[in-house]
Amino acid sequence: MKKTLPVIGMACSACSANVENKLRSIAGINEASVNLVGRTATIDFDPMQVSLEEIKQQISDIGYDMVIDDDRSVQEIEAREWKLLKRKTIMAWVFSAMVMCLSMGWVNAGGKDAANQLSLVIALACIILCGKEFYVAAFKQLRHGITSMDTLVTLSTAITFIFSAFNTFYGETAWGARGIEWHTYFDAVTMIIAFVLTGRLLEEKAKDSTATSLRQLMGMSPKTARVVTKKQPAEGDEAGEMVPISTIEKGDLLEVRAGEKIPVDGEVTWASSFMTDDAAYIDESMITGEPTPAVKRVGDKVLAGTIPSQGRLRLRARQVGEETALAQIIAIVQQAQGSKAPVQRLVDRAASVFVPVVAIAALLTFVLWLLIAGFDSLPQAIISAVAVLVVACPCAMGLATPTALMVSMGKAAEQQILIKDATALEQLRKVDALVTDKTGTLTIPNKNVVDFTRADDLALDERETLKPNAREAVETLKKMGVEVHLLSGDKEQAVSYWAQQAGIEHYQSGVMPADKEALVKQLQSEGKTVAMMGDGINDTQALALADVSIAIGTGTDVAMDVAQVTLMGDDLQTVPAAIDLSRRTVKMIWQNLFWAFIYNIVCLPLAAGVLHLFGVNFQITPMWAAALMALSSLSVVLNSLRLKYVALRAV
């Protein structure tokens, strides 16, 4: 059984790695993938070996929460968490301002000792009221031998607080008597907590924007349905009871009126509109991208989430709940956003060891200060080590890939492009050869041709028309460096004609399924990255072999099951758009990773105080280290959000 479940409490890539590793260690879970930005875990598990309650308990043991029951609204939980985080952030800044006023002498507290003691109380209150979760999570993780950003925040604030508390009561005795200048750093304690909380607050707000497309899809799902008993209503009949969508079963008879959302996938049993007594007009643009309403008559299929623009209809429920086309689209987008690109797997492995490496770097900084500058540099050594702990939090690195993927998958869904996994999205950018089927993929059979036995007597353009923008799509693909091949089992005359109409130079007629597979193999042997596009069972062999498989949403279920990418509409401009989106996304990922690594490469030595060795009296303090860490994470998320607003080629 496969499920995608929300996970509460993840803040960095180390957090998502901890949850993922824990899930994979549980007996009965076959595979697990955790999405930091989407705050979800996709698990494939055997319910006979392990229950969701047991999984939730094990995740709770390491400091996180998993939502497994339907009566707990994720939106409500996140809204409550957001309000609490906002309240703590404001409180932390109030505490920071109070300590800053005392440490800078802006407020007369009765001398240095009194100011330090009062600052100690305020800093302790800040830790308890605003930073408690860091300590609780770090303790839970430590019991299981794992680390995260919480570990770094806990270590840095605890060390700074203890050192400052010692100086408050014994500073003059320990340091002053030896001629060593000493200070307390309670302002750093409160500022670290305030900046980290601020960073999380801004990140959560920005990350929330990356899920906009998915929420829009989910918002298309109606919550109620009107159940009726009569297959065909009498004149003026308004009977019908509104019930929750969860109570609808297969076979139920439902009525939908103009402007209402169709609640389930079903078959029309009766339809009427202002224009005709036997049909209704349905807006299916959210599925197909077509702006013109579709005409639906008795026996036609209608889909959940689509809306009658004129008239009303009655339908027999055929697919309900998770079986509807809309629910499957939402599931595909959720799983795709939770999947990992190959580059992300490398980042995850780095993140799993990053925190221990940072801790070692901080310890090394402390030791080197003492070795180089002597015992008199102990205060400086401690503060430098703390700054290293804070500045090197791996948040930006962990957010680099998933934020870009989340935005990209959502944008693709808005363009009626369903991408099943991140690997396909990353692979699309390499495509330099496209093999396409003809009928149903490149062309549409003329619905007005009823007598198919006489089809050969008609002109070619009267039989199969090109799909919208097919020629434009081919021209765009050529400009992008993609070689297009048309394969069809049709006759030479027909295939040649439509290849010419579409502007395709490479084509073959009279081919069998094995011939399509052979061409894919041949192109791959020439070093090309091949995408196969088809809509029928005869295309599945080639689809399965291709580097990227693309199915048409109006095709067979078998083709769509095999394919990694599904085009929901008939506009073939979505093909170059998908390739362009892939190229932009991967470029964005590498941009994010570059700046995340550059940030650490530059800031780590500055936090450690390396410039002092060259006579430059400059160093990143713990307070500013926290600010820079928050800023780096936010910059990565905001950079990824730019994908939402770029104009794709051919769209």
PDB file of N, CA and C in Angstrom, residues 249-334:
ATOM      1  N   GLU A 249     -21.513   6.509  -3.303  1.00  0.00           N
ATOM      2  CA  GLU A 249     -21.048   5.181  -3.698  1.00  0.00           C
ATOM      3  C   GLU A 249     -21.267   4.984  -5.193  1.00  0.00           C
ATOM      4  N   LYS A 250     -20.565   4.006  -5.759  1.00  0.00           N
ATOM      5  CA  LYS A 250     -20.750   3.686  -7.172  1.00  0.00           C
ATOM      6  C   LYS A 250     -22.203   3.299  -7.421  1.00  0.00           C
ATOM      7  N   GLY A 251     -22.746   3.801  -8.516  1.00  0.00           N
ATOM      8  CA  GLY A 251     -24.128   3.490  -8.857  1.00  0.00           C
ATOM      9  C   GLY A 251     -25.122   4.535  -8.408  1.00  0.00           C
ATOM     10  N   ASP A 252     -24.727   5.439  -7.506  1.00  0.00           N
ATOM     11  CA  ASP A 252     -25.635   6.496  -7.050  1.00  0.00           C
ATOM     12  C   ASP A 252     -25.974   7.427  -8.212  1.00  0.00           C
ATOM     13  N   LEU A 253     -27.207   7.941  -8.188  1.00  0.00           N
ATOM     14  CA  LEU A 253     -27.646   8.884  -9.204  1.00  0.00           C
ATOM     15  C   LEU A 253     -27.541  10.302  -8.645  1.00  0.00           C
ATOM     16  N   LEU A 254     -26.829  11.171  -9.366  1.00  0.00           N
ATOM     17  CA  LEU A 254     -26.557  12.523  -8.880  1.00  0.00           C
ATOM     18  C   LEU A 254     -27.029  13.549  -9.895  1.00  0.00           C
ATOM     19  N   GLU A 255     -27.345  14.738  -9.404  1.00  0.00           N
ATOM     20  CA  GLU A 255     -27.686  15.849 -10.283  1.00  0.00           C
ATOM     21  C   GLU A 255     -26.707  16.991 -10.065  1.00  0.00           C
ATOM     22  N   VAL A 256     -26.298  17.624 -11.170  1.00  0.00           N
ATOM     23  CA  VAL A 256     -25.386  18.766 -11.119  1.00  0.00           C
ATOM     24  C   VAL A 256     -25.976  19.879 -11.966  1.00  0.00           C
ATOM     25  N   ARG A 257     -25.959  21.092 -11.422  1.00  0.00           N
ATOM     26  CA  ARG A 257     -26.535  22.240 -12.107  1.00  0.00           C
ATOM     27  C   ARG A 257     -25.439  23.206 -12.549  1.00  0.00           C
ATOM     28  N   ALA A 258     -25.801  24.118 -13.414  1.00  0.00           N
ATOM     29  CA  ALA A 258     -24.835  25.072 -13.963  1.00  0.00           C
ATOM     30  C   ALA A 258     -24.091  25.795 -12.840  1.00  0.00           C
ATOM     31  N   GLY A 259     -22.760  25.838 -12.963  1.00  0.00           N
ATOM     32  CA  GLY A 259     -21.931  26.514 -11.966  1.00  0.00           C
ATOM     33  C   GLY A 259     -21.468  25.626 -10.831  1.00  0.00           C
ATOM     34  N   GLU A 260     -22.078  24.438 -10.687  1.00  0.00           N
ATOM     35  CA  GLU A 260     -21.666  23.507  -9.638  1.00  0.00           C
ATOM     36  C   GLU A 260     -20.595  22.559 -10.173  1.00  0.00           C
ATOM     37  N   LYS A 261     -19.769  22.027  -9.276  1.00  0.00           N
ATOM     38  CA  LYS A 261     -18.733  21.082  -9.684  1.00  0.00           C
ATOM     39  C   LYS A 261     -19.305  19.667  -9.726  1.00  0.00           C
ATOM     40  N   ILE A 262     -18.967  18.951 -10.783  1.00  0.00           N
ATOM     41  CA  ILE A 262     -19.364  17.544 -10.854  1.00  0.00           C
ATOM     42  C   ILE A 262     -18.580  16.787  -9.791  1.00  0.00           C
ATOM     43  N   PRO A 263     -19.259  16.040  -8.896  1.00  0.00           N
ATOM     44  CA  PRO A 263     -18.586  15.482  -7.715  1.00  0.00           C
ATOM     45  C   PRO A 263     -17.778  14.214  -7.950  1.00  0.00           C
ATOM     46  N   VAL A 264     -18.154  13.412  -8.976  1.00  0.00           N
ATOM     47  CA  VAL A 264     -17.482  12.133  -9.219  1.00  0.00           C
ATOM     48  C   VAL A 264     -17.363  11.925 -10.725  1.00  0.00           C
ATOM     49  N   ASP A 265     -16.581  10.921 -11.117  1.00  0.00           N
ATOM     50  CA  ASP A 265     -16.583  10.507 -12.518  1.00  0.00           C
ATOM     51  C   ASP A 265     -17.838   9.674 -12.759  1.00  0.00           C
ATOM     52  N   GLY A 266     -18.546   9.953 -13.832  1.00  0.00           N
ATOM     53  CA  GLY A 266     -19.780   9.215 -14.053  1.00  0.00           C
ATOM     54  C   GLY A 266     -20.233   9.229 -15.489  1.00  0.00           C
ATOM     55  N   GLU A 267     -21.402   8.636 -15.695  1.00  0.00           N
ATOM     56  CA  GLU A 267     -21.996   8.527 -17.026  1.00  0.00           C
ATOM     57  C   GLU A 267     -23.313   9.289 -17.051  1.00  0.00           C
ATOM     58  N   VAL A 268     -23.471  10.158 -18.049  1.00  0.00           N
ATOM     59  CA  VAL A 268     -24.667  10.992 -18.138  1.00  0.00           C
ATOM     60  C   VAL A 268     -25.895  10.128 -18.410  1.00  0.00           C
ATOM     61  N   THR A 269     -26.963  10.326 -17.608  1.00  0.00           N
ATOM     62  CA  THR A 269     -28.235   9.620 -17.822  1.00  0.00           C
ATOM     63  C   THR A 269     -29.314  10.553 -18.350  1.00  0.00           C
ATOM     64  N   TRP A 270     -29.106  11.853 -18.162  1.00  0.00           N
ATOM     65  CA  TRP A 270     -30.068  12.850 -18.644  1.00  0.00           C
ATOM     66  C   TRP A 270     -29.375  14.204 -18.666  1.00  0.00           C
ATOM     67  N   ALA A 271     -29.670  15.015 -19.688  1.00  0.00           N
ATOM     68  CA  ALA A 271     -29.051  16.334 -19.787  1.00  0.00           C
ATOM     69  C   ALA A 271     -29.989  17.301 -20.475  1.00  0.00           C
ATOM     70  N   SER A 272     -29.898  18.555 -20.082  1.00  0.00           N
ATOM     71  CA  SER A 272     -30.732  19.585 -20.687  1.00  0.00           C
ATOM     72  C   SER A 272     -30.049  20.937 -20.525  1.00  0.00           C
ATOM     73  N   SER A 273     -30.279  21.830 -21.507  1.00  0.00           N
ATOM     74  CA  SER A 273     -29.717  23.176 -21.428  1.00  0.00           C
ATOM     75  C   SER A 273     -30.619  24.136 -22.172  1.00  0.00           C
ATOM     76  N   PHE A 274     -30.281  25.416 -22.143  1.00  0.00           N
ATOM     77  CA  PHE A 274     -31.068  26.427 -22.837  1.00  0.00           C
ATOM     78  C   PHE A 274     -31.047  26.213 -24.345  1.00  0.00           C
ATOM     79  N   MET A 275     -29.936  25.657 -24.834  1.00  0.00           N
ATOM     80  CA  MET A 275     -29.750  25.541 -26.271  1.00  0.00           C
ATOM     81  C   MET A 275     -30.342  24.252 -26.841  1.00  0.00           C
ATOM     82  N   THR A 276     -30.431  23.202 -26.022  1.00  0.00           N
ATOM     83  CA  THR A 276     -30.941  21.916 -26.494  1.00  0.00           C
ATOM     84  C   THR A 276     -31.524  21.138 -25.331  1.00  0.00           C
ATOM     85  N   ASP A 277     -32.467  20.255 -25.648  1.00  0.00           N
ATOM     86  CA  ASP A 277     -33.117  19.476 -24.595  1.00  0.00           C
ATOM     87  C   ASP A 277     -32.389  18.179 -24.270  1.00  0.00           C
ATOM     88  N   ASP A 278     -31.343  17.850 -25.033  1.00  0.00           N
ATOM     89  CA  ASP A 278     -30.709  16.548 -24.805  1.00  0.00           C
ATOM     90  C   ASP A 278     -29.215  16.652 -24.525  1.00  0.00           C
ATOM     91  N   ALA A 279     -28.731  17.837 -24.172  1.00  0.00           N
ATOM     92  CA  ALA A 279     -27.291  17.980 -23.923  1.00  0.00           C
ATOM     93  C   ALA A 279     -27.022  19.097 -22.923  1.00  0.00           C
ATOM     94  N   ALA A 280     -25.896  18.977 -22.237  1.00  0.00           N
ATOM     95  CA  ALA A 280     -25.399  20.035 -21.356  1.00  0.00           C
ATOM     96  C   ALA A 280     -23.990  20.389 -21.815  1.00  0.00           C
ATOM     97  N   TYR A 281     -23.525  21.594 -21.454  1.00  0.00           N
ATOM     98  CA  TYR A 281     -22.200  22.064 -21.872  1.00  0.00           C
ATOM     99  C   TYR A 281     -21.296  22.135 -20.647  1.00  0.00           C
ATOM    100  N   ILE A 282     -20.183  21.387 -20.717  1.00  0.00           N
ATOM    101  CA  ILE A 282     -19.305  21.220 -19.559  1.00  0.00           C
ATOM    102  C   ILE A 282     -17.964  21.897 -19.792  1.00  0.00           C
ATOM    103  N   ASP A 283     -17.538  22.716 -18.840  1.00  0.00           N
ATOM    104  CA  ASP A 283     -16.212  23.331 -18.862  1.00  0.00           C
ATOM    105  C   ASP A 283     -15.210  22.313 -18.329  1.00  0.00           C
ATOM    106  N   GLU A 284     -14.390  21.747 -19.230  1.00  0.00           N
ATOM    107  CA  GLU A 284     -13.391  20.737 -18.856  1.00  0.00           C
ATOM    108  C   GLU A 284     -11.976  21.287 -18.932  1.00  0.00           C
ATOM    109  N   SER A 285     -11.832  22.625 -18.930  1.00  0.00           N
ATOM    110  CA  SER A 285     -10.514  23.240 -19.128  1.00  0.00           C
ATOM    111  C   SER A 285      -9.517  22.836 -18.058  1.00  0.00           C
ATOM    112  N   MET A 286      -9.990  22.556 -16.834  1.00  0.00           N
ATOM    113  CA  MET A 286      -9.052  22.174 -15.776  1.00  0.00           C
ATOM    114  C   MET A 286      -8.399  20.816 -16.043  1.00  0.00           C
ATOM    115  N   ILE A 287      -9.026  19.989 -16.904  1.00  0.00           N
ATOM    116  CA  ILE A 287      -8.454  18.692 -17.255  1.00  0.00           C
ATOM    117  C   ILE A 287      -7.750  18.743 -18.609  1.00  0.00           C
ATOM    118  N   THR A 288      -8.439  19.310 -19.611  1.00  0.00           N
ATOM    119  CA  THR A 288      -7.922  19.266 -20.978  1.00  0.00           C
ATOM    120  C   THR A 288      -7.216  20.525 -21.420  1.00  0.00           C
ATOM    121  N   GLY A 289      -7.476  21.649 -20.720  1.00  0.00           N
ATOM    122  CA  GLY A 289      -6.913  22.921 -21.146  1.00  0.00           C
ATOM    123  C   GLY A 289      -7.697  23.570 -22.274  1.00  0.00           C
ATOM    124  N   GLU A 290      -8.747  22.909 -22.760  1.00  0.00           N
ATOM    125  CA  GLU A 290      -9.554  23.452 -23.853  1.00  0.00           C
ATOM    126  C   GLU A 290     -10.551  24.474 -23.317  1.00  0.00           C
ATOM    127  N   PRO A 291     -10.563  25.707 -23.860  1.00  0.00           N
ATOM    128  CA  PRO A 291     -11.464  26.736 -23.342  1.00  0.00           C
ATOM    129  C   PRO A 291     -12.924  26.550 -23.762  1.00  0.00           C
ATOM    130  N   THR A 292     -13.159  25.823 -24.875  1.00  0.00           N
ATOM    131  CA  THR A 292     -14.518  25.647 -25.376  1.00  0.00           C
ATOM    132  C   THR A 292     -15.240  24.551 -24.596  1.00  0.00           C
ATOM    133  N   PRO A 293     -16.437  24.833 -24.063  1.00  0.00           N
ATOM    134  CA  PRO A 293     -17.173  23.810 -23.306  1.00  0.00           C
ATOM    135  C   PRO A 293     -17.455  22.582 -24.168  1.00  0.00           C
ATOM    136  N   ALA A 294     -17.379  21.402 -23.540  1.00  0.00           N
ATOM    137  CA  ALA A 294     -17.643  20.149 -24.244  1.00  0.00           C
ATOM    138  C   ALA A 294     -19.129  19.812 -24.150  1.00  0.00           C
ATOM    139  N   VAL A 295     -19.697  19.299 -25.256  1.00  0.00           N
ATOM    140  CA  VAL A 295     -21.103  18.903 -25.282  1.00  0.00           C
ATOM    141  C   VAL A 295     -21.229  17.494 -24.714  1.00  0.00           C
ATOM    142  N   LYS A 296     -22.120  17.306 -23.737  1.00  0.00           N
ATOM    143  CA  LYS A 296     -22.314  16.002 -23.108  1.00  0.00           C
ATOM    144  C   LYS A 296     -23.769  15.572 -23.249  1.00  0.00           C
ATOM    145  N   ARG A 297     -23.940  14.358 -23.780  1.00  0.00           N
ATOM    146  CA  ARG A 297     -25.274  13.781 -23.940  1.00  0.00           C
ATOM    147  C   ARG A 297     -25.359  12.463 -23.172  1.00  0.00           C
ATOM    148  N   VAL A 298     -26.520  11.848 -23.199  1.00  0.00           N
ATOM    149  CA  VAL A 298     -26.731  10.581 -22.498  1.00  0.00           C
ATOM    150  C   VAL A 298     -25.695   9.562 -22.959  1.00  0.00           C
ATOM    151  N   GLY A 299     -25.048   8.921 -21.988  1.00  0.00           N
ATOM    152  CA  GLY A 299     -24.030   7.920 -22.283  1.00  0.00           C
ATOM    153  C   GLY A 299     -22.622   8.455 -22.272  1.00  0.00           C
ATOM    154  N   ASP A 300     -22.448   9.789 -22.338  1.00  0.00           N
ATOM    155  CA  ASP A 300     -21.108  10.379 -22.314  1.00  0.00           C
ATOM    156  C   ASP A 300     -20.531  10.345 -20.902  1.00  0.00           C
ATOM    157  N   LYS A 301     -19.199  10.336 -20.834  1.00  0.00           N
ATOM    158  CA  LYS A 301     -18.507  10.326 -19.546  1.00  0.00           C
ATOM    159  C   LYS A 301     -18.205  11.752 -19.101  1.00  0.00           C
ATOM    160  N   VAL A 302     -18.400  12.019 -17.818  1.00  0.00           N
ATOM    161  CA  VAL A 302     -18.033  13.316 -17.236  1.00  0.00           C
ATOM    162  C   VAL A 302     -17.088  13.087 -16.068  1.00  0.00           C
ATOM    163  N   LEU A 303     -16.257  14.092 -15.765  1.00  0.00           N
ATOM    164  CA  LEU A 303     -15.192  13.938 -14.779  1.00  0.00           C
ATOM    165  C   LEU A 303     -15.400  14.842 -13.574  1.00  0.00           C
ATOM    166  N   ALA A 304     -14.972  14.351 -12.433  1.00  0.00           N
ATOM    167  CA  ALA A 304     -15.069  15.120 -11.192  1.00  0.00           C
ATOM    168  C   ALA A 304     -14.294  16.420 -11.314  1.00  0.00           C
ATOM    169  N   GLY A 305     -14.868  17.508 -10.771  1.00  0.00           N
ATOM    170  CA  GLY A 305     -14.203  18.803 -10.771  1.00  0.00           C
ATOM    171  C   GLY A 305     -14.549  19.669 -11.956  1.00  0.00           C
ATOM    172  N   THR A 306     -15.074  19.053 -13.053  1.00  0.00           N
ATOM    173  CA  THR A 306     -15.497  19.854 -14.199  1.00  0.00           C
ATOM    174  C   THR A 306     -16.853  20.501 -13.885  1.00  0.00           C
ATOM    175  N   ILE A 307     -17.199  21.555 -14.635  1.00  0.00           N
ATOM    176  CA  ILE A 307     -18.348  22.391 -14.253  1.00  0.00           C
ATOM    177  C   ILE A 307     -19.290  22.615 -15.438  1.00  0.00           C
ATOM    178  N   PRO A 308     -20.585  22.303 -15.280  1.00  0.00           N
ATOM    179  CA  PRO A 308     -21.545  22.641 -16.326  1.00  0.00           C
ATOM    180  C   PRO A 308     -21.640  24.159 -16.478  1.00  0.00           C
ATOM    181  N   SER A 309     -21.368  24.653 -17.683  1.00  0.00           N
ATOM    182  CA  SER A 309     -21.473  26.095 -17.914  1.00  0.00           C
ATOM    183  C   SER A 309     -22.875  26.477 -18.358  1.00  0.00           C
ATOM    184  N   GLN A 310     -23.597  25.489 -18.893  1.00  0.00           N
ATOM    185  CA  GLN A 310     -24.995  25.701 -19.267  1.00  0.00           C
ATOM    186  C   GLN A 310     -25.801  24.458 -18.927  1.00  0.00           C
ATOM    187  N   GLY A 311     -27.047  24.663 -18.461  1.00  0.00           N
ATOM    188  CA  GLY A 311     -27.970  23.563 -18.237  1.00  0.00           C
ATOM    189  C   GLY A 311     -27.668  22.768 -16.980  1.00  0.00           C
ATOM    190  N   ARG A 312     -28.277  21.594 -16.913  1.00  0.00           N
ATOM    191  CA  ARG A 312     -28.030  20.682 -15.802  1.00  0.00           C
ATOM    192  C   ARG A 312     -28.072  19.264 -16.329  1.00  0.00           C
ATOM    193  N   LEU A 313     -27.541  18.349 -15.539  1.00  0.00           N
ATOM    194  CA  LEU A 313     -27.488  16.957 -15.978  1.00  0.00           C
ATOM    195  C   LEU A 313     -27.585  16.028 -14.787  1.00  0.00           C
ATOM    196  N   ARG A 314     -27.930  14.771 -15.092  1.00  0.00           N
ATOM    197  CA  ARG A 314     -27.903  13.725 -14.085  1.00  0.00           C
ATOM    198  C   ARG A 314     -26.931  12.652 -14.552  1.00  0.00           C
ATOM    199  N   LEU A 315     -26.226  12.076 -13.605  1.00  0.00           N
ATOM    200  CA  LEU A 315     -25.204  11.097 -13.945  1.00  0.00           C
ATOM    201  C   LEU A 315     -25.203   9.950 -12.953  1.00  0.00           C
ATOM    202  N   ARG A 316     -24.753   8.796 -13.424  1.00  0.00           N
ATOM    203  CA  ARG A 316     -24.579   7.623 -12.580  1.00  0.00           C
ATOM    204  C   ARG A 316     -23.111   7.555 -12.165  1.00  0.00           C
ATOM    205  N   ALA A 317     -22.857   7.516 -10.865  1.00  0.00           N
ATOM    206  CA  ALA A 317     -21.485   7.500 -10.359  1.00  0.00           C
ATOM    207  C   ALA A 317     -20.777   6.220 -10.792  1.00  0.00           C
ATOM    208  N   ARG A 318     -19.604   6.364 -11.415  1.00  0.00           N
ATOM    209  CA  ARG A 318     -18.813   5.211 -11.853  1.00  0.00           C
ATOM    210  C   ARG A 318     -17.484   5.092 -11.102  1.00  0.00           C
ATOM    211  N   GLN A 319     -16.829   6.218 -10.870  1.00  0.00           N
ATOM    212  CA  GLN A 319     -15.602   6.237 -10.053  1.00  0.00           C
ATOM    213  C   GLN A 319     -15.781   7.286  -8.964  1.00  0.00           C
ATOM    214  N   VAL A 320     -15.503   6.903  -7.734  1.00  0.00           N
ATOM    215  CA  VAL A 320     -15.671   7.822  -6.613  1.00  0.00           C
ATOM    216  C   VAL A 320     -14.383   7.877  -5.800  1.00  0.00           C
ATOM    217  N   GLY A 321     -14.273   8.922  -4.968  1.00  0.00           N
ATOM    218  CA  GLY A 321     -13.123   9.037  -4.058  1.00  0.00           C
ATOM    219  C   GLY A 321     -11.803   9.061  -4.787  1.00  0.00           C
ATOM    220  N   GLU A 322     -10.879   8.198  -4.382  1.00  0.00           N
ATOM    221  CA  GLU A 322      -9.528   8.168  -4.944  1.00  0.00           C
ATOM    222  C   GLU A 322      -9.479   7.585  -6.347  1.00  0.00           C
ATOM    223  N   GLU A 323     -10.614   7.061  -6.841  1.00  0.00           N
ATOM    224  CA  GLU A 323     -10.644   6.465  -8.175  1.00  0.00           C
ATOM    225  C   GLU A 323     -10.900   7.487  -9.276  1.00  0.00           C
ATOM    226  N   THR A 324     -11.352   8.687  -8.918  1.00  0.00           N
ATOM    227  CA  THR A 324     -11.670   9.677  -9.946  1.00  0.00           C
ATOM    228  C   THR A 324     -10.408  10.161 -10.646  1.00  0.00           C
ATOM    229  N   ALA A 325     -10.580  10.656 -11.866  1.00  0.00           N
ATOM    230  CA  ALA A 325      -9.437  11.164 -12.637  1.00  0.00           C
ATOM    231  C   ALA A 325      -8.765  12.322 -11.914  1.00  0.00           C
ATOM    232  N   LEU A 326      -9.560  13.213 -11.296  1.00  0.00           N
ATOM    233  CA  LEU A 326      -8.992  14.353 -10.576  1.00  0.00           C
ATOM    234  C   LEU A 326      -8.168  13.890  -9.382  1.00  0.00           C
ATOM    235  N   ALA A 327      -8.684  12.914  -8.633  1.00  0.00           N
ATOM    236  CA  ALA A 327      -7.944  12.393  -7.473  1.00  0.00           C
ATOM    237  C   ALA A 327      -6.632  11.759  -7.908  1.00  0.00           C
ATOM    238  N   GLN A 328      -6.650  11.077  -9.060  1.00  0.00           N
ATOM    239  CA  GLN A 328      -5.419  10.448  -9.552  1.00  0.00           C
ATOM    240  C   GLN A 328      -4.418  11.502 -10.013  1.00  0.00           C
ATOM    241  N   ILE A 329      -4.918  12.583 -10.610  1.00  0.00           N
ATOM    242  CA  ILE A 329      -4.025  13.681 -11.010  1.00  0.00           C
ATOM    243  C   ILE A 329      -3.371  14.293  -9.776  1.00  0.00           C
ATOM    244  N   ILE A 330      -4.181  14.546  -8.737  1.00  0.00           N
ATOM    245  CA  ILE A 330      -3.646  15.110  -7.489  1.00  0.00           C
ATOM    246  C   ILE A 330      -2.607  14.179  -6.898  1.00  0.00           C
ATOM    247  N   ALA A 331      -2.895  12.859  -6.905  1.00  0.00           N
ATOM    248  CA  ALA A 331      -1.951  11.877  -6.355  1.00  0.00           C
ATOM    249  C   ALA A 331      -0.645  11.873  -7.132  1.00  0.00           C
ATOM    250  N   ILE A 332      -0.744  11.978  -8.472  1.00  0.00           N
ATOM    251  CA  ILE A 332       0.460  11.998  -9.304  1.00  0.00           C
ATOM    252  C   ILE A 332       1.309  13.224  -8.993  1.00  0.00           C
ATOM    253  N   VAL A 333       0.663  14.390  -8.880  1.00  0.00           N
ATOM    254  CA  VAL A 333       1.401  15.623  -8.577  1.00  0.00           C
ATOM    255  C   VAL A 333       2.032  15.544  -7.190  1.00  0.00           C
ATOM    256  N   GLN A 334       1.291  15.021  -6.202  1.00  0.00           N
ATOM    257  CA  GLN A 334       1.828  14.872  -4.849  1.00  0.00           C
ATOM    258  C   GLN A 334       3.051  13.977  -4.845  1.00  0.00           C
TER     259      GLN A 334
END
